Amino acid sequence: MKNFTINRKVYKAKEFDFNLVCDLEDEGISLEVMQDKPMSMMRAYFGICAGIGRNAAGEEMQKHIVSGGSFEEMAEAMSDAMEQSDFFRAANKTAETETAENQSEAE
């Protein structure tokens, strides 16, 4: 897993396994809305990686941006973790199949 830096502190990217996806859902981010809520997704993921709540995560992320940082490194680490996750790929494939089937039934 990759690491990323927020406010000069290094965090280890978490693997996208079943438990992480459940933790994200507990933060209000499901597989279906990840792309619709990118900032909330990043805040939830950072909070989980840092072991802090959503408000503290948001405050740290805001300080990082205000001080000239970016989320590029974290986004890359998160993306890599998704790509390397057998669980995440399988869950995504299942969701895509169900969406396609639902669209076919609606037509």
PDB file of N, CA and C in Angstrom:
ATOM      1  N   MET A   1       0.828  -1.179   0.000  1.00  0.00           N
ATOM      2  CA  MET A   1       0.000   0.000   0.000  1.00  0.00           C
ATOM      3  C   MET A   1       0.878   1.249   0.000  1.00  0.00           C
ATOM      4  N   LYS A   2       0.370   2.243  -0.673  1.00  0.00           N
ATOM      5  CA  LYS A   2       1.063   3.524  -0.735  1.00  0.00           C
ATOM      6  C   LYS A   2       0.829   4.335   0.526  1.00  0.00           C
ATOM      7  N   ASN A   3       1.657   5.340   0.683  1.00  0.00           N
ATOM      8  CA  ASN A   3       1.482   6.323   1.744  1.00  0.00           C
ATOM      9  C   ASN A   3       1.106   7.655   1.115  1.00  0.00           C
ATOM     10  N   PHE A   4       0.526   8.540   1.911  1.00  0.00           N
ATOM     11  CA  PHE A   4       0.239   9.896   1.457  1.00  0.00           C
ATOM     12  C   PHE A   4       0.473  10.836   2.634  1.00  0.00           C
ATOM     13  N   THR A   5       0.689  12.102   2.322  1.00  0.00           N
ATOM     14  CA  THR A   5       1.018  13.089   3.342  1.00  0.00           C
ATOM     15  C   THR A   5      -0.061  14.164   3.411  1.00  0.00           C
ATOM     16  N   ILE A   6      -0.512  14.439   4.612  1.00  0.00           N
ATOM     17  CA  ILE A   6      -1.430  15.545   4.890  1.00  0.00           C
ATOM     18  C   ILE A   6      -0.803  16.340   6.038  1.00  0.00           C
ATOM     19  N   ASN A   7      -0.604  17.619   5.831  1.00  0.00           N
ATOM     20  CA  ASN A   7      -0.007  18.490   6.847  1.00  0.00           C
ATOM     21  C   ASN A   7       1.320  17.934   7.381  1.00  0.00           C
ATOM     22  N   ARG A   8       2.155  17.512   6.464  1.00  0.00           N
ATOM     23  CA  ARG A   8       3.496  17.007   6.765  1.00  0.00           C
ATOM     24  C   ARG A   8       3.498  15.740   7.622  1.00  0.00           C
ATOM     25  N   LYS A   9       2.366  15.072   7.735  1.00  0.00           N
ATOM     26  CA  LYS A   9       2.286  13.802   8.444  1.00  0.00           C
ATOM     27  C   LYS A   9       1.954  12.713   7.432  1.00  0.00           C
ATOM     28  N   VAL A  10       2.683  11.614   7.508  1.00  0.00           N
ATOM     29  CA  VAL A  10       2.523  10.521   6.552  1.00  0.00           C
ATOM     30  C   VAL A  10       1.502   9.516   7.084  1.00  0.00           C
ATOM     31  N   TYR A  11       0.576   9.141   6.202  1.00  0.00           N
ATOM     32  CA  TYR A  11      -0.457   8.160   6.524  1.00  0.00           C
ATOM     33  C   TYR A  11      -0.352   7.000   5.548  1.00  0.00           C
ATOM     34  N   LYS A  12      -0.641   5.810   6.028  1.00  0.00           N
ATOM     35  CA  LYS A  12      -0.649   4.627   5.173  1.00  0.00           C
ATOM     36  C   LYS A  12      -2.047   4.460   4.588  1.00  0.00           C
ATOM     37  N   ALA A  13      -2.110   4.310   3.276  1.00  0.00           N
ATOM     38  CA  ALA A  13      -3.387   4.066   2.607  1.00  0.00           C
ATOM     39  C   ALA A  13      -3.934   2.720   3.068  1.00  0.00           C
ATOM     40  N   LYS A  14      -5.226   2.688   3.301  1.00  0.00           N
ATOM     41  CA  LYS A  14      -5.882   1.452   3.739  1.00  0.00           C
ATOM     42  C   LYS A  14      -6.367   0.663   2.531  1.00  0.00           C
ATOM     43  N   GLU A  15      -6.331  -0.640   2.671  1.00  0.00           N
ATOM     44  CA  GLU A  15      -6.825  -1.541   1.638  1.00  0.00           C
ATOM     45  C   GLU A  15      -8.345  -1.443   1.542  1.00  0.00           C
ATOM     46  N   PHE A  16      -8.863  -1.482   0.329  1.00  0.00           N
ATOM     47  CA  PHE A  16     -10.302  -1.465   0.119  1.00  0.00           C
ATOM     48  C   PHE A  16     -10.849  -2.877   0.272  1.00  0.00           C
ATOM     49  N   ASP A  17     -10.994  -3.293   1.518  1.00  0.00           N
ATOM     50  CA  ASP A  17     -11.571  -4.601   1.799  1.00  0.00           C
ATOM     51  C   ASP A  17     -13.005  -4.417   2.308  1.00  0.00           C
ATOM     52  N   PHE A  18     -13.633  -5.505   2.670  1.00  0.00           N
ATOM     53  CA  PHE A  18     -15.027  -5.449   3.122  1.00  0.00           C
ATOM     54  C   PHE A  18     -15.191  -4.506   4.309  1.00  0.00           C
ATOM     55  N   ASN A  19     -14.288  -4.601   5.271  1.00  0.00           N
ATOM     56  CA  ASN A  19     -14.393  -3.749   6.463  1.00  0.00           C
ATOM     57  C   ASN A  19     -14.265  -2.275   6.123  1.00  0.00           C
ATOM     58  N   LEU A  20     -13.358  -1.917   5.225  1.00  0.00           N
ATOM     59  CA  LEU A  20     -13.213  -0.513   4.854  1.00  0.00           C
ATOM     60  C   LEU A  20     -14.481  -0.013   4.165  1.00  0.00           C
ATOM     61  N   VAL A  21     -15.046  -0.806   3.284  1.00  0.00           N
ATOM     62  CA  VAL A  21     -16.271  -0.397   2.596  1.00  0.00           C
ATOM     63  C   VAL A  21     -17.397  -0.207   3.616  1.00  0.00           C
ATOM     64  N   CYS A  22     -17.467  -1.073   4.617  1.00  0.00           N
ATOM     65  CA  CYS A  22     -18.467  -0.900   5.687  1.00  0.00           C
ATOM     66  C   CYS A  22     -18.199   0.383   6.473  1.00  0.00           C
ATOM     67  N   ASP A  23     -16.922   0.649   6.770  1.00  0.00           N
ATOM     68  CA  ASP A  23     -16.570   1.879   7.484  1.00  0.00           C
ATOM     69  C   ASP A  23     -16.965   3.111   6.664  1.00  0.00           C
ATOM     70  N   LEU A  24     -16.744   3.050   5.350  1.00  0.00           N
ATOM     71  CA  LEU A  24     -17.147   4.160   4.491  1.00  0.00           C
ATOM     72  C   LEU A  24     -18.663   4.334   4.509  1.00  0.00           C
ATOM     73  N   GLU A  25     -19.391   3.225   4.475  1.00  0.00           N
ATOM     74  CA  GLU A  25     -20.849   3.307   4.539  1.00  0.00           C
ATOM     75  C   GLU A  25     -21.298   3.917   5.863  1.00  0.00           C
ATOM     76  N   ASP A  26     -20.600   3.580   6.947  1.00  0.00           N
ATOM     77  CA  ASP A  26     -20.921   4.180   8.246  1.00  0.00           C
ATOM     78  C   ASP A  26     -20.719   5.697   8.223  1.00  0.00           C
ATOM     79  N   GLU A  27     -19.857   6.159   7.328  1.00  0.00           N
ATOM     80  CA  GLU A  27     -19.603   7.594   7.160  1.00  0.00           C
ATOM     81  C   GLU A  27     -20.506   8.208   6.093  1.00  0.00           C
ATOM     82  N   GLY A  28     -21.430   7.405   5.545  1.00  0.00           N
ATOM     83  CA  GLY A  28     -22.385   7.918   4.565  1.00  0.00           C
ATOM     84  C   GLY A  28     -21.935   7.794   3.126  1.00  0.00           C
ATOM     85  N   ILE A  29     -20.874   7.020   2.859  1.00  0.00           N
ATOM     86  CA  ILE A  29     -20.360   6.861   1.502  1.00  0.00           C
ATOM     87  C   ILE A  29     -20.521   5.411   1.063  1.00  0.00           C
ATOM     88  N   SER A  30     -21.433   5.163   0.131  1.00  0.00           N
ATOM     89  CA  SER A  30     -21.621   3.818  -0.405  1.00  0.00           C
ATOM     90  C   SER A  30     -20.920   3.720  -1.759  1.00  0.00           C
ATOM     91  N   LEU A  31     -20.774   2.507  -2.249  1.00  0.00           N
ATOM     92  CA  LEU A  31     -20.146   2.302  -3.555  1.00  0.00           C
ATOM     93  C   LEU A  31     -20.871   3.079  -4.647  1.00  0.00           C
ATOM     94  N   GLU A  32     -22.191   3.212  -4.502  1.00  0.00           N
ATOM     95  CA  GLU A  32     -22.995   3.876  -5.525  1.00  0.00           C
ATOM     96  C   GLU A  32     -22.778   5.387  -5.568  1.00  0.00           C
ATOM     97  N   VAL A  33     -22.391   6.012  -4.457  1.00  0.00           N
ATOM     98  CA  VAL A  33     -22.276   7.469  -4.426  1.00  0.00           C
ATOM     99  C   VAL A  33     -20.840   7.977  -4.379  1.00  0.00           C
ATOM    100  N   MET A  34     -19.880   7.080  -4.416  1.00  0.00           N
ATOM    101  CA  MET A  34     -18.476   7.501  -4.337  1.00  0.00           C
ATOM    102  C   MET A  34     -18.132   8.577  -5.367  1.00  0.00           C
ATOM    103  N   GLN A  35     -18.570   8.387  -6.595  1.00  0.00           N
ATOM    104  CA  GLN A  35     -18.242   9.336  -7.653  1.00  0.00           C
ATOM    105  C   GLN A  35     -19.074  10.610  -7.567  1.00  0.00           C
ATOM    106  N   ASP A  36     -20.248  10.524  -6.954  1.00  0.00           N
ATOM    107  CA  ASP A  36     -21.113  11.693  -6.824  1.00  0.00           C
ATOM    108  C   ASP A  36     -20.686  12.621  -5.688  1.00  0.00           C
ATOM    109  N   LYS A  37     -19.922  12.090  -4.748  1.00  0.00           N
ATOM    110  CA  LYS A  37     -19.494  12.858  -3.579  1.00  0.00           C
ATOM    111  C   LYS A  37     -17.985  12.708  -3.370  1.00  0.00           C
ATOM    112  N   PRO A  38     -17.187  13.202  -4.305  1.00  0.00           N
ATOM    113  CA  PRO A  38     -15.739  12.960  -4.220  1.00  0.00           C
ATOM    114  C   PRO A  38     -15.074  13.572  -2.984  1.00  0.00           C
ATOM    115  N   MET A  39     -15.482  14.754  -2.574  1.00  0.00           N
ATOM    116  CA  MET A  39     -14.853  15.366  -1.406  1.00  0.00           C
ATOM    117  C   MET A  39     -15.252  14.628  -0.125  1.00  0.00           C
ATOM    118  N   SER A  40     -16.506  14.243  -0.026  1.00  0.00           N
ATOM    119  CA  SER A  40     -16.950  13.473   1.140  1.00  0.00           C
ATOM    120  C   SER A  40     -16.259  12.116   1.175  1.00  0.00           C
ATOM    121  N   MET A  41     -16.073  11.515   0.009  1.00  0.00           N
ATOM    122  CA  MET A  41     -15.367  10.238  -0.082  1.00  0.00           C
ATOM    123  C   MET A  41     -13.934  10.394   0.421  1.00  0.00           C
ATOM    124  N   MET A  42     -13.260  11.436  -0.026  1.00  0.00           N
ATOM    125  CA  MET A  42     -11.872  11.644   0.387  1.00  0.00           C
ATOM    126  C   MET A  42     -11.787  11.936   1.882  1.00  0.00           C
ATOM    127  N   ARG A  43     -12.721  12.728   2.392  1.00  0.00           N
ATOM    128  CA  ARG A  43     -12.723  13.033   3.828  1.00  0.00           C
ATOM    129  C   ARG A  43     -12.944  11.759   4.637  1.00  0.00           C
ATOM    130  N   ALA A  44     -13.892  10.930   4.225  1.00  0.00           N
ATOM    131  CA  ALA A  44     -14.170   9.685   4.949  1.00  0.00           C
ATOM    132  C   ALA A  44     -12.966   8.747   4.891  1.00  0.00           C
ATOM    133  N   TYR A  45     -12.369   8.618   3.710  1.00  0.00           N
ATOM    134  CA  TYR A  45     -11.212   7.739   3.559  1.00  0.00           C
ATOM    135  C   TYR A  45     -10.043   8.241   4.405  1.00  0.00           C
ATOM    136  N   PHE A  46      -9.778   9.544   4.358  1.00  0.00           N
ATOM    137  CA  PHE A  46      -8.703  10.105   5.168  1.00  0.00           C
ATOM    138  C   PHE A  46      -8.976   9.877   6.650  1.00  0.00           C
ATOM    139  N   GLY A  47     -10.194  10.122   7.088  1.00  0.00           N
ATOM    140  CA  GLY A  47     -10.537   9.920   8.493  1.00  0.00           C
ATOM    141  C   GLY A  47     -10.288   8.492   8.945  1.00  0.00           C
ATOM    142  N   ILE A  48     -10.628   7.537   8.094  1.00  0.00           N
ATOM    143  CA  ILE A  48     -10.406   6.129   8.418  1.00  0.00           C
ATOM    144  C   ILE A  48      -8.906   5.832   8.479  1.00  0.00           C
ATOM    145  N   CYS A  49      -8.163   6.311   7.496  1.00  0.00           N
ATOM    146  CA  CYS A  49      -6.707   6.090   7.482  1.00  0.00           C
ATOM    147  C   CYS A  49      -6.027   6.742   8.690  1.00  0.00           C
ATOM    148  N   ALA A  50      -6.529   7.914   9.082  1.00  0.00           N
ATOM    149  CA  ALA A  50      -5.917   8.663  10.185  1.00  0.00           C
ATOM    150  C   ALA A  50      -6.467   8.240  11.550  1.00  0.00           C
ATOM    151  N   GLY A  51      -7.568   7.503  11.558  1.00  0.00           N
ATOM    152  CA  GLY A  51      -8.171   7.090  12.812  1.00  0.00           C
ATOM    153  C   GLY A  51      -8.858   8.229  13.549  1.00  0.00           C
ATOM    154  N   ILE A  52      -9.430   9.163  12.780  1.00  0.00           N
ATOM    155  CA  ILE A  52     -10.109  10.313  13.369  1.00  0.00           C
ATOM    156  C   ILE A  52     -11.511  10.443  12.779  1.00  0.00           C
ATOM    157  N   GLY A  53     -12.363  11.195  13.422  1.00  0.00           N
ATOM    158  CA  GLY A  53     -13.733  11.397  12.964  1.00  0.00           C
ATOM    159  C   GLY A  53     -13.815  12.344  11.783  1.00  0.00           C
ATOM    160  N   ARG A  54     -15.014  12.449  11.229  1.00  0.00           N
ATOM    161  CA  ARG A  54     -15.196  13.243  10.008  1.00  0.00           C
ATOM    162  C   ARG A  54     -14.905  14.723  10.197  1.00  0.00           C
ATOM    163  N   ASN A  55     -15.299  15.305  11.335  1.00  0.00           N
ATOM    164  CA  ASN A  55     -15.024  16.730  11.543  1.00  0.00           C
ATOM    165  C   ASN A  55     -13.532  16.996  11.663  1.00  0.00           C
ATOM    166  N   ALA A  56     -12.832  16.169  12.432  1.00  0.00           N
ATOM    167  CA  ALA A  56     -11.382  16.330  12.569  1.00  0.00           C
ATOM    168  C   ALA A  56     -10.690  16.106  11.226  1.00  0.00           C
ATOM    169  N   ALA A  57     -11.170  15.130  10.464  1.00  0.00           N
ATOM    170  CA  ALA A  57     -10.585  14.865   9.144  1.00  0.00           C
ATOM    171  C   ALA A  57     -10.783  16.069   8.232  1.00  0.00           C
ATOM    172  N   GLY A  58     -11.985  16.638   8.243  1.00  0.00           N
ATOM    173  CA  GLY A  58     -12.270  17.815   7.424  1.00  0.00           C
ATOM    174  C   GLY A  58     -11.403  18.998   7.813  1.00  0.00           C
ATOM    175  N   GLU A  59     -11.201  19.185   9.099  1.00  0.00           N
ATOM    176  CA  GLU A  59     -10.351  20.287   9.563  1.00  0.00           C
ATOM    177  C   GLU A  59      -8.903  20.104   9.108  1.00  0.00           C
ATOM    178  N   GLU A  60      -8.399  18.874   9.215  1.00  0.00           N
ATOM    179  CA  GLU A  60      -7.026  18.602   8.776  1.00  0.00           C
ATOM    180  C   GLU A  60      -6.878  18.814   7.269  1.00  0.00           C
ATOM    181  N   MET A  61      -7.868  18.369   6.523  1.00  0.00           N
ATOM    182  CA  MET A  61      -7.823  18.521   5.074  1.00  0.00           C
ATOM    183  C   MET A  61      -7.899  19.995   4.686  1.00  0.00           C
ATOM    184  N   GLN A  62      -8.722  20.750   5.374  1.00  0.00           N
ATOM    185  CA  GLN A  62      -8.818  22.182   5.091  1.00  0.00           C
ATOM    186  C   GLN A  62      -7.491  22.873   5.380  1.00  0.00           C
ATOM    187  N   LYS A  63      -6.879  22.575   6.515  1.00  0.00           N
ATOM    188  CA  LYS A  63      -5.572  23.163   6.850  1.00  0.00           C
ATOM    189  C   LYS A  63      -4.545  22.823   5.772  1.00  0.00           C
ATOM    190  N   HIS A  64      -4.600  21.595   5.293  1.00  0.00           N
ATOM    191  CA  HIS A  64      -3.663  21.138   4.264  1.00  0.00           C
ATOM    192  C   HIS A  64      -3.805  21.961   2.985  1.00  0.00           C
ATOM    193  N   ILE A  65      -5.029  22.177   2.548  1.00  0.00           N
ATOM    194  CA  ILE A  65      -5.280  22.954   1.331  1.00  0.00           C
ATOM    195  C   ILE A  65      -4.919  24.419   1.536  1.00  0.00           C
ATOM    196  N   VAL A  66      -5.316  24.995   2.665  1.00  0.00           N
ATOM    197  CA  VAL A  66      -5.042  26.402   2.946  1.00  0.00           C
ATOM    198  C   VAL A  66      -3.539  26.672   2.988  1.00  0.00           C
ATOM    199  N   SER A  67      -2.772  25.700   3.471  1.00  0.00           N
ATOM    200  CA  SER A  67      -1.321  25.885   3.558  1.00  0.00           C
ATOM    201  C   SER A  67      -0.608  25.558   2.242  1.00  0.00           C
ATOM    202  N   GLY A  68      -1.374  25.340   1.182  1.00  0.00           N
ATOM    203  CA  GLY A  68      -0.773  25.129  -0.136  1.00  0.00           C
ATOM    204  C   GLY A  68      -0.684  23.688  -0.584  1.00  0.00           C
ATOM    205  N   GLY A  69      -1.216  22.751   0.195  1.00  0.00           N
ATOM    206  CA  GLY A  69      -1.174  21.343  -0.183  1.00  0.00           C
ATOM    207  C   GLY A  69      -2.244  21.003  -1.213  1.00  0.00           C
ATOM    208  N   SER A  70      -2.217  19.774  -1.643  1.00  0.00           N
ATOM    209  CA  SER A  70      -3.244  19.276  -2.563  1.00  0.00           C
ATOM    210  C   SER A  70      -3.632  17.870  -2.122  1.00  0.00           C
ATOM    211  N   PHE A  71      -4.685  17.366  -2.710  1.00  0.00           N
ATOM    212  CA  PHE A  71      -5.151  16.018  -2.399  1.00  0.00           C
ATOM    213  C   PHE A  71      -4.689  15.003  -3.446  1.00  0.00           C
ATOM    214  N   GLU A  72      -3.842  15.435  -4.363  1.00  0.00           N
ATOM    215  CA  GLU A  72      -3.413  14.564  -5.461  1.00  0.00           C
ATOM    216  C   GLU A  72      -2.759  13.273  -4.961  1.00  0.00           C
ATOM    217  N   GLU A  73      -1.854  13.394  -3.998  1.00  0.00           N
ATOM    218  CA  GLU A  73      -1.147  12.220  -3.487  1.00  0.00           C
ATOM    219  C   GLU A  73      -2.116  11.251  -2.794  1.00  0.00           C
ATOM    220  N   MET A  74      -3.039  11.786  -2.014  1.00  0.00           N
ATOM    221  CA  MET A  74      -4.020  10.940  -1.338  1.00  0.00           C
ATOM    222  C   MET A  74      -4.958  10.296  -2.351  1.00  0.00           C
ATOM    223  N   ALA A  75      -5.396  11.054  -3.339  1.00  0.00           N
ATOM    224  CA  ALA A  75      -6.290  10.514  -4.365  1.00  0.00           C
ATOM    225  C   ALA A  75      -5.608   9.388  -5.132  1.00  0.00           C
ATOM    226  N   GLU A  76      -4.334   9.550  -5.413  1.00  0.00           N
ATOM    227  CA  GLU A  76      -3.584   8.503  -6.125  1.00  0.00           C
ATOM    228  C   GLU A  76      -3.454   7.255  -5.258  1.00  0.00           C
ATOM    229  N   ALA A  77      -3.156   7.436  -3.979  1.00  0.00           N
ATOM    230  CA  ALA A  77      -3.038   6.299  -3.067  1.00  0.00           C
ATOM    231  C   ALA A  77      -4.379   5.572  -2.940  1.00  0.00           C
ATOM    232  N   MET A  78      -5.456   6.331  -2.845  1.00  0.00           N
ATOM    233  CA  MET A  78      -6.797   5.758  -2.727  1.00  0.00           C
ATOM    234  C   MET A  78      -7.151   5.003  -4.013  1.00  0.00           C
ATOM    235  N   SER A  79      -6.865   5.592  -5.145  1.00  0.00           N
ATOM    236  CA  SER A  79      -7.141   4.958  -6.429  1.00  0.00           C
ATOM    237  C   SER A  79      -6.356   3.658  -6.585  1.00  0.00           C
ATOM    238  N   ASP A  80      -5.089   3.692  -6.217  1.00  0.00           N
ATOM    239  CA  ASP A  80      -4.267   2.482  -6.285  1.00  0.00           C
ATOM    240  C   ASP A  80      -4.816   1.391  -5.369  1.00  0.00           C
ATOM    241  N   ALA A  81      -5.258   1.783  -4.170  1.00  0.00           N
ATOM    242  CA  ALA A  81      -5.822   0.812  -3.235  1.00  0.00           C
ATOM    243  C   ALA A  81      -7.076   0.172  -3.811  1.00  0.00           C
ATOM    244  N   MET A  82      -7.893   0.957  -4.510  1.00  0.00           N
ATOM    245  CA  MET A  82      -9.103   0.418  -5.142  1.00  0.00           C
ATOM    246  C   MET A  82      -8.732  -0.567  -6.246  1.00  0.00           C
ATOM    247  N   GLU A  83      -7.774  -0.167  -7.074  1.00  0.00           N
ATOM    248  CA  GLU A  83      -7.368  -1.010  -8.200  1.00  0.00           C
ATOM    249  C   GLU A  83      -6.759  -2.329  -7.741  1.00  0.00           C
ATOM    250  N   GLN A  84      -6.089  -2.334  -6.613  1.00  0.00           N
ATOM    251  CA  GLN A  84      -5.423  -3.540  -6.114  1.00  0.00           C
ATOM    252  C   GLN A  84      -6.343  -4.442  -5.301  1.00  0.00           C
ATOM    253  N   SER A  85      -7.533  -3.973  -4.999  1.00  0.00           N
ATOM    254  CA  SER A  85      -8.446  -4.705  -4.129  1.00  0.00           C
ATOM    255  C   SER A  85      -9.303  -5.702  -4.902  1.00  0.00           C
ATOM    256  N   ASP A  86      -9.109  -6.971  -4.613  1.00  0.00           N
ATOM    257  CA  ASP A  86      -9.954  -8.001  -5.224  1.00  0.00           C
ATOM    258  C   ASP A  86     -11.405  -7.807  -4.808  1.00  0.00           C
ATOM    259  N   PHE A  87     -11.625  -7.486  -3.532  1.00  0.00           N
ATOM    260  CA  PHE A  87     -12.990  -7.284  -3.043  1.00  0.00           C
ATOM    261  C   PHE A  87     -13.655  -6.106  -3.746  1.00  0.00           C
ATOM    262  N   PHE A  88     -12.964  -4.979  -3.831  1.00  0.00           N
ATOM    263  CA  PHE A  88     -13.538  -3.784  -4.434  1.00  0.00           C
ATOM    264  C   PHE A  88     -13.874  -4.020  -5.902  1.00  0.00           C
ATOM    265  N   ARG A  89     -12.978  -4.668  -6.641  1.00  0.00           N
ATOM    266  CA  ARG A  89     -13.245  -4.955  -8.057  1.00  0.00           C
ATOM    267  C   ARG A  89     -14.457  -5.865  -8.211  1.00  0.00           C
ATOM    268  N   ALA A  90     -14.550  -6.892  -7.368  1.00  0.00           N
ATOM    269  CA  ALA A  90     -15.681  -7.824  -7.453  1.00  0.00           C
ATOM    270  C   ALA A  90     -16.990  -7.120  -7.083  1.00  0.00           C
ATOM    271  N   ALA A  91     -16.956  -6.301  -6.044  1.00  0.00           N
ATOM    272  CA  ALA A  91     -18.159  -5.582  -5.616  1.00  0.00           C
ATOM    273  C   ALA A  91     -18.605  -4.590  -6.685  1.00  0.00           C
ATOM    274  N   ASN A  92     -17.657  -3.918  -7.298  1.00  0.00           N
ATOM    275  CA  ASN A  92     -17.965  -2.966  -8.366  1.00  0.00           C
ATOM    276  C   ASN A  92     -18.570  -3.677  -9.569  1.00  0.00           C
ATOM    277  N   LYS A  93     -18.020  -4.820  -9.924  1.00  0.00           N
ATOM    278  CA  LYS A  93     -18.532  -5.585 -11.059  1.00  0.00           C
ATOM    279  C   LYS A  93     -19.966  -6.028 -10.797  1.00  0.00           C
ATOM    280  N   THR A  94     -20.242  -6.478  -9.573  1.00  0.00           N
ATOM    281  CA  THR A  94     -21.593  -6.894  -9.203  1.00  0.00           C
ATOM    282  C   THR A  94     -22.561  -5.712  -9.296  1.00  0.00           C
ATOM    283  N   ALA A  95     -22.141  -4.556  -8.798  1.00  0.00           N
ATOM    284  CA  ALA A  95     -22.996  -3.358  -8.841  1.00  0.00           C
ATOM    285  C   ALA A  95     -23.269  -2.944 -10.280  1.00  0.00           C
ATOM    286  N   GLU A  96     -22.257  -3.005 -11.151  1.00  0.00           N
ATOM    287  CA  GLU A  96     -22.439  -2.644 -12.555  1.00  0.00           C
ATOM    288  C   GLU A  96     -23.406  -3.603 -13.241  1.00  0.00           C
ATOM    289  N   THR A  97     -23.291  -4.897 -12.946  1.00  0.00           N
ATOM    290  CA  THR A  97     -24.179  -5.901 -13.530  1.00  0.00           C
ATOM    291  C   THR A  97     -25.615  -5.664 -13.097  1.00  0.00           C
ATOM    292  N   GLU A  98     -25.817  -5.377 -11.798  1.00  0.00           N
ATOM    293  CA  GLU A  98     -27.163  -5.121 -11.291  1.00  0.00           C
ATOM    294  C   GLU A  98     -27.757  -3.867 -11.917  1.00  0.00           C
ATOM    295  N   THR A  99     -26.949  -2.833 -12.108  1.00  0.00           N
ATOM    296  CA  THR A  99     -27.428  -1.598 -12.734  1.00  0.00           C
ATOM    297  C   THR A  99     -27.853  -1.864 -14.166  1.00  0.00           C
ATOM    298  N   ALA A 100     -27.046  -2.625 -14.902  1.00  0.00           N
ATOM    299  CA  ALA A 100     -27.372  -2.944 -16.291  1.00  0.00           C
ATOM    300  C   ALA A 100     -28.660  -3.753 -16.367  1.00  0.00           C
ATOM    301  N   GLU A 101     -28.826  -4.713 -15.459  1.00  0.00           N
ATOM    302  CA  GLU A 101     -30.029  -5.527 -15.445  1.00  0.00           C
ATOM    303  C   GLU A 101     -31.261  -4.679 -15.118  1.00  0.00           C
ATOM    304  N   ASN A 102     -31.121  -3.763 -14.164  1.00  0.00           N
ATOM    305  CA  ASN A 102     -32.242  -2.896 -13.801  1.00  0.00           C
ATOM    306  C   ASN A 102     -32.635  -1.980 -14.956  1.00  0.00           C
ATOM    307  N   GLN A 103     -31.662  -1.502 -15.711  1.00  0.00           N
ATOM    308  CA  GLN A 103     -31.943  -0.643 -16.860  1.00  0.00           C
ATOM    309  C   GLN A 103     -32.657  -1.427 -17.945  1.00  0.00           C
ATOM    310  N   SER A 104     -32.250  -2.689 -18.151  1.00  0.00           N
ATOM    311  CA  SER A 104     -32.893  -3.536 -19.167  1.00  0.00           C
ATOM    312  C   SER A 104     -34.340  -3.793 -18.794  1.00  0.00           C
ATOM    313  N   GLU A 105     -34.605  -4.031 -17.515  1.00  0.00           N
ATOM    314  CA  GLU A 105     -35.966  -4.295 -17.049  1.00  0.00           C
ATOM    315  C   GLU A 105     -36.842  -3.055 -17.187  1.00  0.00           C
ATOM    316  N   ALA A 106     -36.268  -1.886 -17.004  1.00  0.00           N
ATOM    317  CA  ALA A 106     -37.031  -0.634 -17.084  1.00  0.00           C
ATOM    318  C   ALA A 106     -37.430  -0.308 -18.513  1.00  0.00           C
ATOM    319  N   GLU A 107     -36.695  -0.799 -19.465  1.00  0.00           N
ATOM    320  CA  GLU A 107     -36.989  -0.503 -20.882  1.00  0.00           C
ATOM    321  C   GLU A 107     -38.066  -1.393 -21.341  1.00  0.00           C
TER     322      GLU A 107
END
